[in-house]
Amino acid sequence: MNKRTKGIMLGIIVGLAWGLDSTLMGVVGQNKIFEGFASSPLVSAFFHDSFAFFWIALTLLFSHQLKGSFELLKTKKGKAAAVAALVGAPVGMSAYLLAIKYATAPYASSISVIYPGVGAVLSYLLLKEKLSKRACLGIFISLLGSFMLGFKPTGDIPSTFGTGILFALLAVLGWASEGVIIGFAMKHIKNEDHIQAAPQQFLCLRYFISMISYGLVVVPFSGGTSIALDVIKSGLFLQFAGIATLGAITYLCWYKAVDLIGAAMGTALNSTAALWTIVFSIILFGSPINLHLILWGIVIVAGVFIFAIEPKRKKGE
């Protein structure tokens, strides 16, 4: 198996894993333990990211890289990654799970995948990074698809759909901002080029910051401590532990795919999670087939592919 084929296969696994992760988180979030608690997705996010940290830390422990993850906090780049994690995890992930709760997983997932395009726009405005005409076209197409999903939903949708769409857009802004912060740090921090850290170590740090912020701030201040204890007592936390393996697989495979085939193709394949969420919802839980959702979901993914994948230039161009 050559490098490109292996990278594409890993990219496909990323989409599958994140699509299944989103679908299962939506189902677990409907457990009766969470009834009557509006902020239940915040508790779900705490358990999801805590177990994701545990699984990734375990892999780094066996590869003797775990200590290096925490040593990154002593560096400027590590601190920047920690700040980005606060935006991407507690803000982005919390908003995403609230979007799943209020708008259902297929809609939340379909809209959330436009975050790379929004990140590119923010980078253009704030970091003065260039955007090609092709990238602008792809971003426009994906935003159009998202608008059509939110503006004209069809089928069996909850009464809280509008609220869910707003949370999905907040998740997009959170994840896009996370990338911009990292991009800013890497561009302006010049005296730490000697620091060698694996992407998995930054990922471990991200989930660690997420776990701490949820555990010490978000869950207690949202009144979710008693709910979290009920999740532990009931054994429901084991389901979160299982689902979190998918979250860990998503990022670990994504980093490896990016290494093999580049960030553009890796990001594009990651966007297929939107379609896999629809497929898993239909196959595993009998959700009705919604042609409107499928059509605009495909449009969104196509837009991401157009934005992310630039054609190779010929020599001399």
Tab-separated table of C-alpha atoms in Angstrom:
chain	number	residue	atom	x	y	z
A	1	MET	CA	0.000	0.000	0.000
A	2	ASN	CA	1.525	3.314	-1.074
A	3	LYS	CA	1.645	6.483	0.993
A	4	ARG	CA	-1.251	8.213	-0.780
A	5	THR	CA	-3.587	5.225	-0.588
A	6	LYS	CA	-2.860	4.764	3.105
A	7	GLY	CA	-3.495	8.459	3.746
A	8	ILE	CA	-6.816	8.406	1.903
A	9	MET	CA	-7.941	5.307	3.822
A	10	LEU	CA	-7.077	6.995	7.122
A	11	GLY	CA	-8.967	10.092	5.967
A	12	ILE	CA	-12.028	7.969	5.235
A	13	ILE	CA	-11.751	6.425	8.714
A	14	VAL	CA	-11.717	9.957	10.161
A	15	GLY	CA	-15.037	10.765	8.501
A	16	LEU	CA	-16.566	7.442	9.555
A	17	ALA	CA	-15.402	7.721	13.161
A	18	TRP	CA	-16.534	11.317	13.662
A	19	GLY	CA	-19.869	10.624	11.962
A	20	LEU	CA	-20.511	7.657	14.260
A	21	ASP	CA	-19.255	9.641	17.266
A	22	SER	CA	-21.762	12.424	16.547
A	23	THR	CA	-24.640	9.990	16.040
A	24	LEU	CA	-23.963	8.044	19.246
A	25	MET	CA	-23.456	11.210	21.317
A	26	GLY	CA	-26.871	12.365	20.155
A	27	VAL	CA	-28.461	9.088	21.276
A	28	VAL	CA	-26.718	8.956	24.672
A	29	GLY	CA	-27.689	12.580	25.232
A	30	GLN	CA	-31.338	11.493	25.195
A	31	ASN	CA	-30.883	9.279	28.262
A	32	LYS	CA	-33.493	9.863	30.982
A	33	ILE	CA	-30.725	10.969	33.373
A	34	PHE	CA	-30.519	14.204	31.388
A	35	GLU	CA	-34.261	14.907	31.313
A	36	GLY	CA	-35.130	18.404	32.497
A	37	PHE	CA	-31.498	19.587	32.438
A	38	ALA	CA	-31.019	22.077	29.601
A	39	SER	CA	-27.219	22.052	29.872
A	40	SER	CA	-26.861	18.273	29.699
A	41	PRO	CA	-24.601	18.467	26.591
A	42	LEU	CA	-22.008	20.243	28.751
A	43	VAL	CA	-21.850	17.209	31.027
A	44	SER	CA	-21.698	14.941	27.983
A	45	ALA	CA	-18.826	16.993	26.568
A	46	PHE	CA	-16.951	16.692	29.873
A	47	PHE	CA	-17.090	12.903	29.827
A	48	HIS	CA	-16.394	12.673	26.089
A	49	ASP	CA	-13.287	14.863	26.163
A	50	SER	CA	-12.050	13.437	29.483
A	51	PHE	CA	-12.077	9.905	28.136
A	52	ALA	CA	-10.612	11.056	24.821
A	53	PHE	CA	-7.738	12.558	26.818
A	54	PHE	CA	-7.334	9.283	28.706
A	55	TRP	CA	-7.146	7.171	25.528
A	56	ILE	CA	-4.691	9.501	23.779
A	57	ALA	CA	-2.570	9.857	26.926
A	58	LEU	CA	-2.455	6.070	27.132
A	59	THR	CA	-1.087	5.774	23.593
A	60	LEU	CA	1.531	8.438	24.348
A	61	LEU	CA	2.463	6.704	27.594
A	62	PHE	CA	3.344	3.527	25.738
A	63	SER	CA	5.345	5.484	23.176
A	64	HIS	CA	7.158	7.433	25.942
A	65	GLN	CA	5.802	10.789	24.685
A	66	LEU	CA	3.326	11.672	27.429
A	67	LYS	CA	5.710	13.751	29.523
A	68	GLY	CA	6.494	15.908	26.510
A	69	SER	CA	2.817	16.852	26.152
A	70	PHE	CA	2.768	18.571	29.541
A	71	GLU	CA	6.201	20.113	29.021
A	72	LEU	CA	4.685	22.014	26.094
A	73	LEU	CA	2.953	24.231	28.657
A	74	LYS	CA	6.362	25.748	29.396
A	75	THR	CA	6.634	27.008	25.809
A	76	LYS	CA	4.901	29.911	24.069
A	77	LYS	CA	3.528	27.621	21.371
A	78	GLY	CA	2.174	25.257	24.014
A	79	LYS	CA	0.478	28.130	25.834
A	80	ALA	CA	-1.018	29.333	22.566
A	81	ALA	CA	-2.299	25.810	21.937
A	82	ALA	CA	-3.859	25.839	25.420
A	83	VAL	CA	-5.678	29.106	24.684
A	84	ALA	CA	-6.843	27.695	21.339
A	85	ALA	CA	-8.080	24.583	23.165
A	86	LEU	CA	-10.305	26.720	25.379
A	87	VAL	CA	-11.953	28.153	22.277
A	88	GLY	CA	-12.150	24.898	20.365
A	89	ALA	CA	-13.126	22.514	23.145
A	90	PRO	CA	-15.376	24.093	25.802
A	91	VAL	CA	-16.827	26.559	23.295
A	92	GLY	CA	-16.769	24.554	20.063
A	93	MET	CA	-17.547	21.096	21.417
A	94	SER	CA	-20.169	22.312	23.890
A	95	ALA	CA	-21.955	24.268	21.183
A	96	TYR	CA	-21.757	21.268	18.845
A	97	LEU	CA	-23.382	18.913	21.350
A	98	LEU	CA	-26.046	21.512	22.129
A	99	ALA	CA	-26.647	21.707	18.363
A	100	ILE	CA	-27.071	17.923	18.236
A	101	LYS	CA	-29.550	18.101	21.104
A	102	TYR	CA	-31.660	20.887	19.641
A	103	ALA	CA	-31.325	20.343	15.878
A	104	THR	CA	-30.427	16.573	15.674
A	105	ALA	CA	-27.047	15.096	14.758
A	106	PRO	CA	-27.380	15.081	10.929
A	107	TYR	CA	-28.127	18.819	10.755
A	108	ALA	CA	-25.533	19.748	13.389
A	109	SER	CA	-22.849	17.683	11.674
A	110	SER	CA	-23.681	18.959	8.176
A	111	ILE	CA	-23.354	22.588	9.224
A	112	SER	CA	-20.319	22.102	11.483
A	113	VAL	CA	-18.079	20.868	8.654
A	114	ILE	CA	-17.910	24.355	7.129
A	115	TYR	CA	-15.529	25.459	9.901
A	116	PRO	CA	-12.363	25.126	7.726
A	117	GLY	CA	-13.850	27.605	5.251
A	118	VAL	CA	-14.853	30.029	7.997
A	119	GLY	CA	-11.365	29.630	9.460
A	120	ALA	CA	-9.878	30.521	6.083
A	121	VAL	CA	-12.028	33.669	5.922
A	122	LEU	CA	-10.967	34.664	9.444
A	123	SER	CA	-7.326	34.029	8.533
A	124	TYR	CA	-7.768	36.246	5.469
A	125	LEU	CA	-9.277	39.059	7.549
A	126	LEU	CA	-7.067	38.795	10.627
A	127	LEU	CA	-3.810	37.224	9.440
A	128	LYS	CA	-3.876	38.628	5.896
A	129	GLU	CA	-3.523	35.152	4.387
A	130	LYS	CA	-4.417	34.915	0.709
A	131	LEU	CA	-7.519	33.153	-0.618
A	132	SER	CA	-7.608	31.837	-4.183
A	133	LYS	CA	-10.684	32.198	-6.390
A	134	ARG	CA	-11.155	28.439	-6.152
A	135	ALA	CA	-11.121	28.596	-2.345
A	136	CYS	CA	-13.641	31.444	-2.370
A	137	LEU	CA	-15.925	29.421	-4.645
A	138	GLY	CA	-15.713	26.375	-2.381
A	139	ILE	CA	-16.426	28.447	0.721
A	140	PHE	CA	-19.414	30.077	-0.989
A	141	ILE	CA	-20.837	26.683	-2.019
A	142	SER	CA	-20.458	25.193	1.476
A	143	LEU	CA	-22.000	28.290	3.085
A	144	LEU	CA	-24.880	28.147	0.591
A	145	GLY	CA	-25.513	24.511	1.531
A	146	SER	CA	-25.474	25.376	5.222
A	147	PHE	CA	-27.858	28.293	4.649
A	148	MET	CA	-30.305	26.075	2.773
A	149	LEU	CA	-30.225	23.475	5.542
A	150	GLY	CA	-30.918	26.033	8.231
A	151	PHE	CA	-33.297	28.227	6.259
A	152	LYS	CA	-35.520	25.531	4.824
A	153	PRO	CA	-35.383	22.326	6.892
A	154	THR	CA	-37.735	19.509	5.971
A	155	GLY	CA	-38.953	16.291	7.560
A	156	ASP	CA	-39.347	15.501	11.233
A	157	ILE	CA	-37.453	18.323	12.942
A	158	PRO	CA	-37.717	19.398	16.592
A	159	SER	CA	-39.327	22.686	17.650
A	160	THR	CA	-35.919	23.774	18.964
A	161	PHE	CA	-34.356	23.502	15.496
A	162	GLY	CA	-33.554	27.222	15.201
A	163	THR	CA	-31.739	27.211	18.529
A	164	GLY	CA	-29.766	24.163	17.424
A	165	ILE	CA	-28.666	25.862	14.209
A	166	LEU	CA	-27.403	28.859	16.184
A	167	PHE	CA	-25.358	26.527	18.389
A	168	ALA	CA	-24.008	24.764	15.280
A	169	LEU	CA	-22.842	28.130	13.946
A	170	LEU	CA	-21.235	28.906	17.309
A	171	ALA	CA	-19.399	25.571	17.096
A	172	VAL	CA	-18.180	26.532	13.628
A	173	LEU	CA	-16.925	29.880	14.941
A	174	GLY	CA	-15.212	28.180	17.911
A	175	TRP	CA	-13.397	25.561	15.848
A	176	ALA	CA	-12.487	28.092	13.142
A	177	SER	CA	-11.106	30.483	15.762
A	178	GLU	CA	-9.069	27.661	17.277
A	179	GLY	CA	-7.281	27.204	13.972
A	180	VAL	CA	-6.712	30.939	13.566
A	181	ILE	CA	-5.151	31.202	17.034
A	182	ILE	CA	-2.815	28.307	16.257
A	183	GLY	CA	-1.984	29.864	12.890
A	184	PHE	CA	-1.233	33.215	14.512
A	185	ALA	CA	1.010	31.586	17.116
A	186	MET	CA	2.957	29.556	14.571
A	187	LYS	CA	3.405	32.634	12.368
A	188	HIS	CA	4.548	35.076	15.043
A	189	ILE	CA	6.415	32.903	17.550
A	190	LYS	CA	9.848	32.804	15.927
A	191	ASN	CA	12.208	31.804	18.734
A	192	GLU	CA	10.879	28.287	19.311
A	193	ASP	CA	11.623	26.598	15.998
A	194	HIS	CA	13.894	24.198	17.875
A	195	ILE	CA	10.937	22.691	19.737
A	196	GLN	CA	10.037	19.308	18.303
A	197	ALA	CA	6.637	17.962	19.337
A	198	ALA	CA	4.429	15.379	17.686
A	199	PRO	CA	0.908	16.496	16.681
A	200	GLN	CA	-0.433	13.840	19.060
A	201	GLN	CA	1.243	15.634	21.950
A	202	PHE	CA	-0.522	18.895	21.091
A	203	LEU	CA	-3.760	16.912	20.780
A	204	CYS	CA	-3.218	15.376	24.226
A	205	LEU	CA	-2.655	18.863	25.638
A	206	ARG	CA	-5.852	20.062	23.930
A	207	TYR	CA	-7.981	17.378	25.536
A	208	PHE	CA	-6.271	17.872	28.899
A	209	ILE	CA	-7.135	21.587	28.881
A	210	SER	CA	-10.661	20.694	27.830
A	211	MET	CA	-11.085	18.161	30.650
A	212	ILE	CA	-9.805	20.590	33.278
A	213	SER	CA	-11.930	23.503	32.078
A	214	TYR	CA	-15.075	21.373	31.945
A	215	GLY	CA	-14.407	19.698	35.287
A	216	LEU	CA	-13.450	22.804	37.257
A	217	VAL	CA	-15.499	25.541	35.585
A	218	VAL	CA	-18.126	24.589	33.000
A	219	VAL	CA	-19.870	21.670	34.713
A	220	PRO	CA	-19.939	23.154	38.262
A	221	PHE	CA	-21.113	26.605	37.111
A	222	SER	CA	-23.800	25.104	34.858
A	223	GLY	CA	-25.194	23.149	37.794
A	224	GLY	CA	-24.237	19.844	36.248
A	225	THR	CA	-22.205	18.324	39.095
A	226	SER	CA	-25.096	16.229	40.418
A	227	ILE	CA	-25.910	15.046	36.883
A	228	ALA	CA	-22.273	14.066	36.352
A	229	LEU	CA	-22.360	12.033	39.579
A	230	ASP	CA	-25.561	10.312	38.391
A	231	VAL	CA	-23.818	9.431	35.120
A	232	ILE	CA	-21.033	7.764	37.118
A	233	LYS	CA	-23.374	5.962	39.540
A	234	SER	CA	-25.588	4.632	36.743
A	235	GLY	CA	-22.659	3.317	34.723
A	236	LEU	CA	-23.583	5.522	31.766
A	237	PHE	CA	-20.021	6.847	31.812
A	238	LEU	CA	-18.930	3.560	30.232
A	239	GLN	CA	-20.868	4.482	27.105
A	240	PHE	CA	-19.057	7.803	26.981
A	241	ALA	CA	-15.764	5.944	27.407
A	242	GLY	CA	-16.599	3.802	24.386
A	243	ILE	CA	-17.730	6.710	22.220
A	244	ALA	CA	-14.640	8.727	23.183
A	245	THR	CA	-12.475	6.081	21.529
A	246	LEU	CA	-14.054	7.230	18.263
A	247	GLY	CA	-13.140	10.829	19.072
A	248	ALA	CA	-9.567	9.806	19.808
A	249	ILE	CA	-9.395	7.707	16.621
A	250	THR	CA	-10.741	10.664	14.635
A	251	TYR	CA	-7.950	13.014	15.618
A	252	LEU	CA	-5.139	10.456	15.664
A	253	CYS	CA	-6.041	9.233	12.168
A	254	TRP	CA	-6.552	12.795	10.961
A	255	TYR	CA	-3.086	13.857	12.064
A	256	LYS	CA	-1.576	10.802	10.382
A	257	ALA	CA	-3.614	11.378	7.223
A	258	VAL	CA	-2.448	14.997	7.093
A	259	ASP	CA	1.122	13.763	7.423
A	260	LEU	CA	0.645	11.372	4.488
A	261	ILE	CA	-1.560	13.307	2.059
A	262	GLY	CA	-1.521	16.891	3.331
A	263	ALA	CA	-3.886	19.091	5.311
A	264	ALA	CA	-6.074	19.945	2.312
A	265	MET	CA	-7.071	16.391	1.417
A	266	GLY	CA	-7.201	15.388	5.079
A	267	THR	CA	-9.605	18.254	5.862
A	268	ALA	CA	-11.756	17.435	2.859
A	269	LEU	CA	-12.087	13.763	3.810
A	270	ASN	CA	-12.879	14.837	7.379
A	271	SER	CA	-15.874	16.762	6.030
A	272	THR	CA	-17.485	13.512	4.863
A	273	ALA	CA	-18.457	13.005	8.519
A	274	ALA	CA	-21.559	15.058	7.703
A	275	LEU	CA	-22.783	12.415	5.267
A	276	TRP	CA	-21.764	9.514	7.496
A	277	THR	CA	-23.786	11.009	10.352
A	278	ILE	CA	-26.858	10.948	8.109
A	279	VAL	CA	-26.122	7.358	7.032
A	280	PHE	CA	-25.594	6.084	10.593
A	281	SER	CA	-28.728	7.859	11.816
A	282	ILE	CA	-30.748	6.112	9.111
A	283	ILE	CA	-29.159	2.639	9.394
A	284	LEU	CA	-28.680	2.330	13.154
A	285	PHE	CA	-31.624	4.278	14.518
A	286	GLY	CA	-34.198	4.272	11.764
A	287	SER	CA	-34.218	7.995	11.108
A	288	PRO	CA	-36.385	8.839	8.079
A	289	ILE	CA	-34.582	9.397	4.799
A	290	ASN	CA	-34.522	13.154	4.209
A	291	LEU	CA	-33.581	13.917	0.601
A	292	HIS	CA	-33.327	17.651	1.340
A	293	LEU	CA	-30.777	16.999	4.079
A	294	ILE	CA	-28.821	14.538	1.923
A	295	LEU	CA	-28.789	16.893	-1.097
A	296	TRP	CA	-27.499	19.937	0.761
A	297	GLY	CA	-25.187	17.790	2.865
A	298	ILE	CA	-23.533	16.645	-0.364
A	299	VAL	CA	-23.342	20.274	-1.548
A	300	ILE	CA	-21.589	21.279	1.684
A	301	VAL	CA	-19.042	18.447	1.411
A	302	ALA	CA	-18.464	19.270	-2.265
A	303	GLY	CA	-17.815	22.886	-1.306
A	304	VAL	CA	-15.257	21.819	1.285
A	305	PHE	CA	-13.474	19.642	-1.297
A	306	ILE	CA	-13.357	22.540	-3.776
A	307	PHE	CA	-12.037	24.875	-1.072
A	308	ALA	CA	-9.495	22.472	0.376
A	309	ILE	CA	-7.989	20.806	-2.678
A	310	GLU	CA	-6.057	23.070	-5.000
A	311	PRO	CA	-5.067	21.544	-8.358
A	312	LYS	CA	-1.366	20.929	-8.803
A	313	ARG	CA	0.324	23.633	-10.805
A	314	LYS	CA	2.454	22.716	-13.775
A	315	LYS	CA	6.110	23.591	-13.769
A	316	GLY	CA	6.704	27.101	-14.939
A	317	GLU	CA	3.332	28.409	-13.787
